């Protein structure tokens, strides 16, 4: 029997993923599949990539935040400084890049939208959201069977595994349809005090099962880590960790931080620097 840890939506929360990997190891997991949203808005950077690679993560798919990271590099000269949310993403990307090697930045560009894995004769299709769309609410739990059918548009796999919605889920696609859909939930603590992940067990006779896990942990270590590495928008991240409130589209809160810490000018200076532009142009080529 193979035991595979299904993990998703880390969002830079390095101490949470350390807890999850430790718990999974104690439950006999020796391989992980990651379902997207690796970086931002938390403090984890290159060390987070290194941790997953060293933990035998054999599959990565690109999430919407991972797409934001690469898009900033590809479209750095299109930023709208009047949009607080754009400044927010650019400032976070600046922070992340300062803690990554060139190889790790390239790794983020190389992550695919979908991956297929076959274990003991069972084929699994992995994506962050829809195979051709890593954002949006198409696959939240109350959506119709027709939406979940789209996970299988370009595969003959019988099981699709995705992330993005931050809620554990297992369901048949629809009545009379034996295809199954799994979501392990999120490692980042945005809807509770802990982290969700799942353990996929695949037997030699091609039967399989999934166990959902919930790890409760304190956030003090994560916040201390964020303080130590001077994470931008720390107060917004702290509110997410302690009160489970999203600030991704909180234009008012983001703008208050931009004004308080002069983030607009800092991003302008960063993007105008010739060294930054040389680096960005390298990844655009």
Short mmCIF file of C-alpha atoms in Angstrom, two decimals:
data_model
loop_
_atom_site.label_atom_id
_atom_site.label_comp_id
_atom_site.label_asym_id
_atom_site.label_seq_id
_atom_site.Cartn_x
_atom_site.Cartn_y
_atom_site.Cartn_z
CA UNK A 1 0.00 0.00 0.00
CA UNK A 2 1.16 3.50 -0.84
CA UNK A 3 0.42 6.39 1.52
CA UNK A 4 0.52 9.84 -0.08
CA UNK A 5 0.01 13.14 1.71
CA UNK A 6 -2.27 15.54 -0.16
CA UNK A 7 -1.41 19.13 0.73
CA UNK A 8 -2.61 22.43 -0.67
CA UNK A 9 -2.81 26.17 -0.14
CA UNK A 10 0.23 26.74 2.06
CA UNK A 11 0.33 30.48 1.25
CA UNK A 12 3.79 30.96 2.73
CA UNK A 13 2.84 29.51 6.14
CA UNK A 14 6.04 27.60 6.78
CA UNK A 15 5.44 26.62 10.41
CA UNK A 16 2.04 25.11 9.54
CA UNK A 17 3.48 22.94 6.78
CA UNK A 18 6.22 21.78 9.14
CA UNK A 19 3.50 20.59 11.56
CA UNK A 20 1.63 18.84 8.75
CA UNK A 21 4.68 17.07 7.34
CA UNK A 22 5.64 15.88 10.83
CA UNK A 23 2.13 14.54 11.46
CA UNK A 24 1.98 12.86 8.06
CA UNK A 25 5.33 11.17 8.65
CA UNK A 26 4.05 9.82 11.96
CA UNK A 27 1.12 8.35 10.01
CA UNK A 28 3.37 6.52 7.57
CA UNK A 29 3.33 9.00 4.69
CA UNK A 30 6.56 9.08 2.69
CA UNK A 31 5.43 11.04 -0.38
CA UNK A 32 3.47 14.25 -0.93
CA UNK A 33 1.45 15.79 -3.76
CA UNK A 34 1.09 19.56 -3.63
CA UNK A 35 -1.99 21.18 -5.17
CA UNK A 36 -1.02 24.83 -5.51
CA UNK A 37 -0.71 28.21 -3.77
CA UNK A 38 2.75 27.78 -2.32
CA UNK A 39 3.80 31.39 -1.64
CA UNK A 40 2.27 34.59 -0.23
CA UNK A 41 1.01 36.27 1.83
CA UNK A 42 2.97 34.43 4.54
CA UNK A 43 6.70 34.67 5.26
CA UNK A 44 7.90 31.40 3.67
CA UNK A 45 10.16 31.79 0.65
CA UNK A 46 12.94 29.65 -0.77
CA UNK A 47 13.18 27.62 2.43
CA UNK A 48 9.57 26.54 1.87
CA UNK A 49 10.35 25.21 -1.60
CA UNK A 50 13.40 23.43 -0.19
CA UNK A 51 11.33 21.87 2.61
CA UNK A 52 8.79 20.40 0.19
CA UNK A 53 11.46 19.12 -2.15
CA UNK A 54 13.36 17.45 0.69
CA UNK A 55 10.11 15.91 1.95
CA UNK A 56 9.68 13.90 -1.27
CA UNK A 57 6.98 16.04 -2.85
CA UNK A 58 6.69 14.33 -6.23
CA UNK A 59 3.96 16.49 -7.76
CA UNK A 60 3.43 20.25 -7.86
CA UNK A 61 0.66 22.13 -9.65
CA UNK A 62 0.35 25.89 -10.05
CA UNK A 63 -2.14 27.85 -7.94
CA UNK A 64 -3.54 31.32 -8.50
CA UNK A 65 -1.05 32.90 -6.06
CA UNK A 66 1.78 31.10 -7.82
CA UNK A 67 0.44 32.55 -11.06
CA UNK A 68 0.42 36.01 -9.48
CA UNK A 69 4.08 35.58 -8.60
CA UNK A 70 5.14 34.75 -12.16
CA UNK A 71 2.79 37.34 -13.68
CA UNK A 72 4.40 40.15 -11.69
CA UNK A 73 7.76 39.21 -13.19
CA UNK A 74 6.36 38.88 -16.70
CA UNK A 75 4.25 42.07 -16.56
CA UNK A 76 6.23 44.25 -14.15
CA UNK A 77 5.95 47.30 -16.38
CA UNK A 78 2.13 47.30 -16.35
CA UNK A 79 1.59 47.97 -12.64
CA UNK A 80 -1.17 50.43 -11.68
CA UNK A 81 0.12 52.30 -8.64
CA UNK A 82 -3.37 53.65 -7.99
CA UNK A 83 -4.59 50.14 -7.23
CA UNK A 84 -3.70 49.18 -3.63
CA UNK A 85 -4.15 45.47 -4.35
CA UNK A 86 -1.63 45.56 -7.20
CA UNK A 87 0.91 47.31 -5.00
CA UNK A 88 0.22 44.67 -2.33
CA UNK A 89 1.03 41.79 -4.69
CA UNK A 90 4.12 43.50 -6.11
CA UNK A 91 5.47 44.28 -2.64
CA UNK A 92 4.95 40.66 -1.55
CA UNK A 93 6.69 39.40 -4.69
CA UNK A 94 9.64 41.69 -3.93
CA UNK A 95 9.84 40.20 -0.43
CA UNK A 96 9.63 36.63 -1.74
CA UNK A 97 12.26 37.11 -4.43
CA UNK A 98 14.73 38.47 -1.89
CA UNK A 99 14.65 35.06 -0.20
CA UNK A 100 14.90 32.82 -3.28
CA UNK A 101 17.67 31.59 -5.52
CA UNK A 102 17.50 32.01 -9.30
CA UNK A 103 16.82 28.28 -9.54
CA UNK A 104 13.86 28.57 -7.17
CA UNK A 105 12.36 31.44 -9.15
CA UNK A 106 12.70 29.33 -12.29
CA UNK A 107 11.09 26.44 -10.44
CA UNK A 108 7.99 28.60 -9.89
CA UNK A 109 7.80 29.28 -13.63
CA UNK A 110 8.14 25.58 -14.43
CA UNK A 111 5.25 24.37 -12.24
CA UNK A 112 2.51 23.01 -14.55
CA UNK A 113 -1.22 23.63 -14.37
CA UNK A 114 -2.01 19.91 -14.16
CA UNK A 115 -0.25 16.66 -13.34
CA UNK A 116 -1.31 13.04 -13.74
CA UNK A 117 -0.07 10.36 -11.35
CA UNK A 118 -0.68 6.62 -11.56
CA UNK A 119 -0.37 4.46 -8.44
CA UNK A 120 -1.03 0.71 -8.41
CA UNK A 121 -3.08 1.03 -11.58
CA UNK A 122 -5.19 3.97 -10.40
CA UNK A 123 -4.81 7.23 -12.34
CA UNK A 124 -5.21 10.54 -10.50
CA UNK A 125 -5.58 13.97 -12.11
CA UNK A 126 -4.17 16.90 -10.10
CA UNK A 127 -4.98 20.59 -10.51
CA UNK A 128 -5.41 23.64 -8.28
CA UNK A 129 -8.88 24.50 -9.57
CA UNK A 130 -10.13 23.76 -13.08
CA UNK A 131 -7.44 22.32 -15.38
CA UNK A 132 -7.29 25.52 -17.44
CA UNK A 133 -8.24 28.05 -14.76
CA UNK A 134 -6.57 28.26 -11.37
CA UNK A 135 -8.84 30.91 -9.81
CA UNK A 136 -12.56 31.53 -9.35
CA UNK A 137 -15.36 29.77 -7.51
CA UNK A 138 -16.24 27.12 -10.08
CA UNK A 139 -15.52 24.24 -7.70
CA UNK A 140 -16.77 25.44 -4.32
CA UNK A 141 -18.68 22.72 -2.50
CA UNK A 142 -22.21 23.76 -3.57
CA UNK A 143 -21.49 23.88 -7.30
CA UNK A 144 -23.26 21.59 -9.74
CA UNK A 145 -22.04 18.24 -11.01
CA UNK A 146 -21.48 19.86 -14.42
CA UNK A 147 -18.71 22.00 -12.98
CA UNK A 148 -16.94 19.04 -11.39
CA UNK A 149 -17.22 17.10 -14.65
CA UNK A 150 -14.92 19.70 -16.19
CA UNK A 151 -12.06 18.35 -14.08
CA UNK A 152 -12.11 15.30 -16.36
CA UNK A 153 -12.35 17.07 -19.73
CA UNK A 154 -8.86 16.07 -20.84
CA UNK A 155 -8.11 12.94 -18.85
CA UNK A 156 -9.32 9.37 -18.50
CA UNK A 157 -8.46 9.42 -14.78
CA UNK A 158 -11.23 8.29 -12.46
CA UNK A 159 -10.15 10.47 -9.54
CA UNK A 160 -9.51 14.24 -9.64
CA UNK A 161 -7.78 16.02 -6.77
CA UNK A 162 -7.76 19.80 -6.45
CA UNK A 163 -7.20 22.63 -3.93
CA UNK A 164 -8.12 26.32 -3.92
CA UNK A 165 -11.39 26.30 -1.94
CA UNK A 166 -9.77 25.69 1.49
CA UNK A 167 -12.41 23.11 2.43
CA UNK A 168 -12.04 19.31 2.64
CA UNK A 169 -14.28 17.49 0.19
CA UNK A 170 -14.92 14.06 -1.29
CA UNK A 171 -17.80 13.47 -3.69
CA UNK A 172 -18.93 11.62 -6.74
CA UNK A 173 -19.14 13.83 -9.77
CA UNK A 174 -22.88 13.15 -9.99
CA UNK A 175 -25.63 10.53 -9.83
CA UNK A 176 -24.59 7.43 -11.72
CA UNK A 177 -21.09 8.79 -12.32
CA UNK A 178 -18.46 6.74 -10.49
CA UNK A 179 -15.70 9.32 -10.91
CA UNK A 180 -14.59 10.83 -7.61
CA UNK A 181 -13.33 14.28 -6.60
CA UNK A 182 -11.11 14.99 -3.56
CA UNK A 183 -10.04 18.24 -1.93
CA UNK A 184 -7.71 18.00 1.11
CA UNK A 185 -8.48 21.50 2.40
CA UNK A 186 -5.85 24.11 3.20
CA UNK A 187 -2.67 24.12 5.25
CA UNK A 188 -2.82 27.89 5.70
CA UNK A 189 -4.94 28.75 8.73
CA UNK A 190 -7.64 30.93 7.24
CA UNK A 191 -10.85 29.18 8.29
CA UNK A 192 -9.86 27.81 11.68
CA UNK A 193 -7.03 27.42 14.15
CA UNK A 194 -5.34 24.56 12.37
CA UNK A 195 -4.45 22.95 9.07
CA UNK A 196 -6.24 20.44 6.88
CA UNK A 197 -4.55 17.81 4.77
CA UNK A 198 -5.42 14.29 3.60
CA UNK A 199 -3.77 10.89 3.43
CA UNK A 200 -4.45 8.95 0.23
CA UNK A 201 -4.04 5.18 0.57
CA UNK A 202 -3.75 3.16 -2.64
CA UNK A 203 -3.69 -0.62 -2.37
CA UNK A 204 -2.00 -3.12 -4.69
CA UNK A 205 -5.42 -4.30 -5.88
CA UNK A 206 -6.23 -0.78 -7.21
CA UNK A 207 -8.62 0.05 -4.37
CA UNK A 208 -8.08 3.31 -2.57
CA UNK A 209 -9.32 5.40 0.34
CA UNK A 210 -8.73 8.88 1.73
CA UNK A 211 -8.49 10.07 5.35
CA UNK A 212 -8.90 13.74 6.19
CA UNK A 213 -6.67 15.15 8.92
CA UNK A 214 -6.94 18.32 10.98
CA UNK A 215 -3.90 19.58 12.89
CA UNK A 216 -4.45 22.18 15.62
CA UNK A 217 -1.46 24.40 16.35
CA UNK A 218 -0.69 27.79 17.76
CA UNK A 219 0.34 30.66 15.50
CA UNK A 220 2.87 32.40 17.73
CA UNK A 221 5.85 30.73 16.04
CA UNK A 222 4.56 31.65 12.59
CA UNK A 223 4.05 35.28 13.60
CA UNK A 224 7.48 35.42 15.23
CA UNK A 225 8.96 34.04 12.00
CA UNK A 226 7.11 36.72 10.03
CA UNK A 227 8.36 39.46 12.36
CA UNK A 228 11.94 38.24 12.21
CA UNK A 229 11.99 38.32 8.40
CA UNK A 230 10.09 41.63 8.25
CA UNK A 231 7.12 40.36 6.29
CA UNK A 232 5.31 43.25 4.56
CA UNK A 233 1.71 43.85 5.66
CA UNK A 234 2.47 42.03 8.89
CA UNK A 235 -0.62 43.36 10.71
CA UNK A 236 -2.89 42.04 7.96
CA UNK A 237 -1.22 38.64 8.11
CA UNK A 238 -1.50 38.61 11.90
CA UNK A 239 -5.22 39.29 11.61
CA UNK A 240 -5.55 36.38 9.19
CA UNK A 241 -3.65 34.04 11.51
CA UNK A 242 -5.44 35.04 14.72
CA UNK A 243 -8.91 35.98 13.51
CA UNK A 244 -9.13 34.12 10.17
CA UNK A 245 -9.99 37.25 8.21
CA UNK A 246 -8.87 37.57 4.59
CA UNK A 247 -7.26 40.83 3.46
CA UNK A 248 -6.39 39.96 -0.13
CA UNK A 249 -9.11 42.28 -1.45
CA UNK A 250 -9.18 44.64 1.54
CA UNK A 251 -8.31 47.78 -0.41
CA UNK A 252 -8.79 50.03 2.62
CA UNK A 253 -6.53 47.98 4.91
CA UNK A 254 -3.91 47.52 2.22
CA UNK A 255 -3.92 51.22 1.37
CA UNK A 256 -3.44 52.11 5.05
CA UNK A 257 -0.32 49.94 5.08
CA UNK A 258 0.89 51.39 1.80
CA UNK A 259 0.67 54.89 3.23
CA UNK A 260 2.10 54.01 6.64
CA UNK A 261 5.15 52.19 5.28
CA UNK A 262 5.56 54.09 2.00
CA UNK A 263 5.17 50.85 0.02
CA UNK A 264 4.21 52.56 -3.24
CA UNK A 265 7.52 54.44 -3.41
CA UNK A 266 9.44 51.34 -2.35
CA UNK A 267 7.88 49.31 -5.13
CA UNK A 268 8.56 52.10 -7.64
CA UNK A 269 12.21 52.21 -6.59
CA UNK A 270 12.49 48.44 -6.86
CA UNK A 271 10.96 48.26 -10.32
CA UNK A 272 13.00 51.18 -11.62
CA UNK A 273 16.26 49.56 -10.56
CA UNK A 274 18.19 48.30 -13.59
CA UNK A 275 19.24 45.15 -11.72
CA UNK A 276 15.59 44.29 -11.12
CA UNK A 277 14.73 44.83 -14.77
CA UNK A 278 17.62 42.66 -15.92
CA UNK A 279 16.39 39.84 -13.68
CA UNK A 280 12.82 40.21 -14.87
CA UNK A 281 13.77 40.33 -18.54
CA UNK A 282 15.68 37.07 -18.11
CA UNK A 283 12.52 35.25 -17.08
CA UNK A 284 10.44 36.88 -19.82
CA UNK A 285 12.73 35.61 -22.55
#
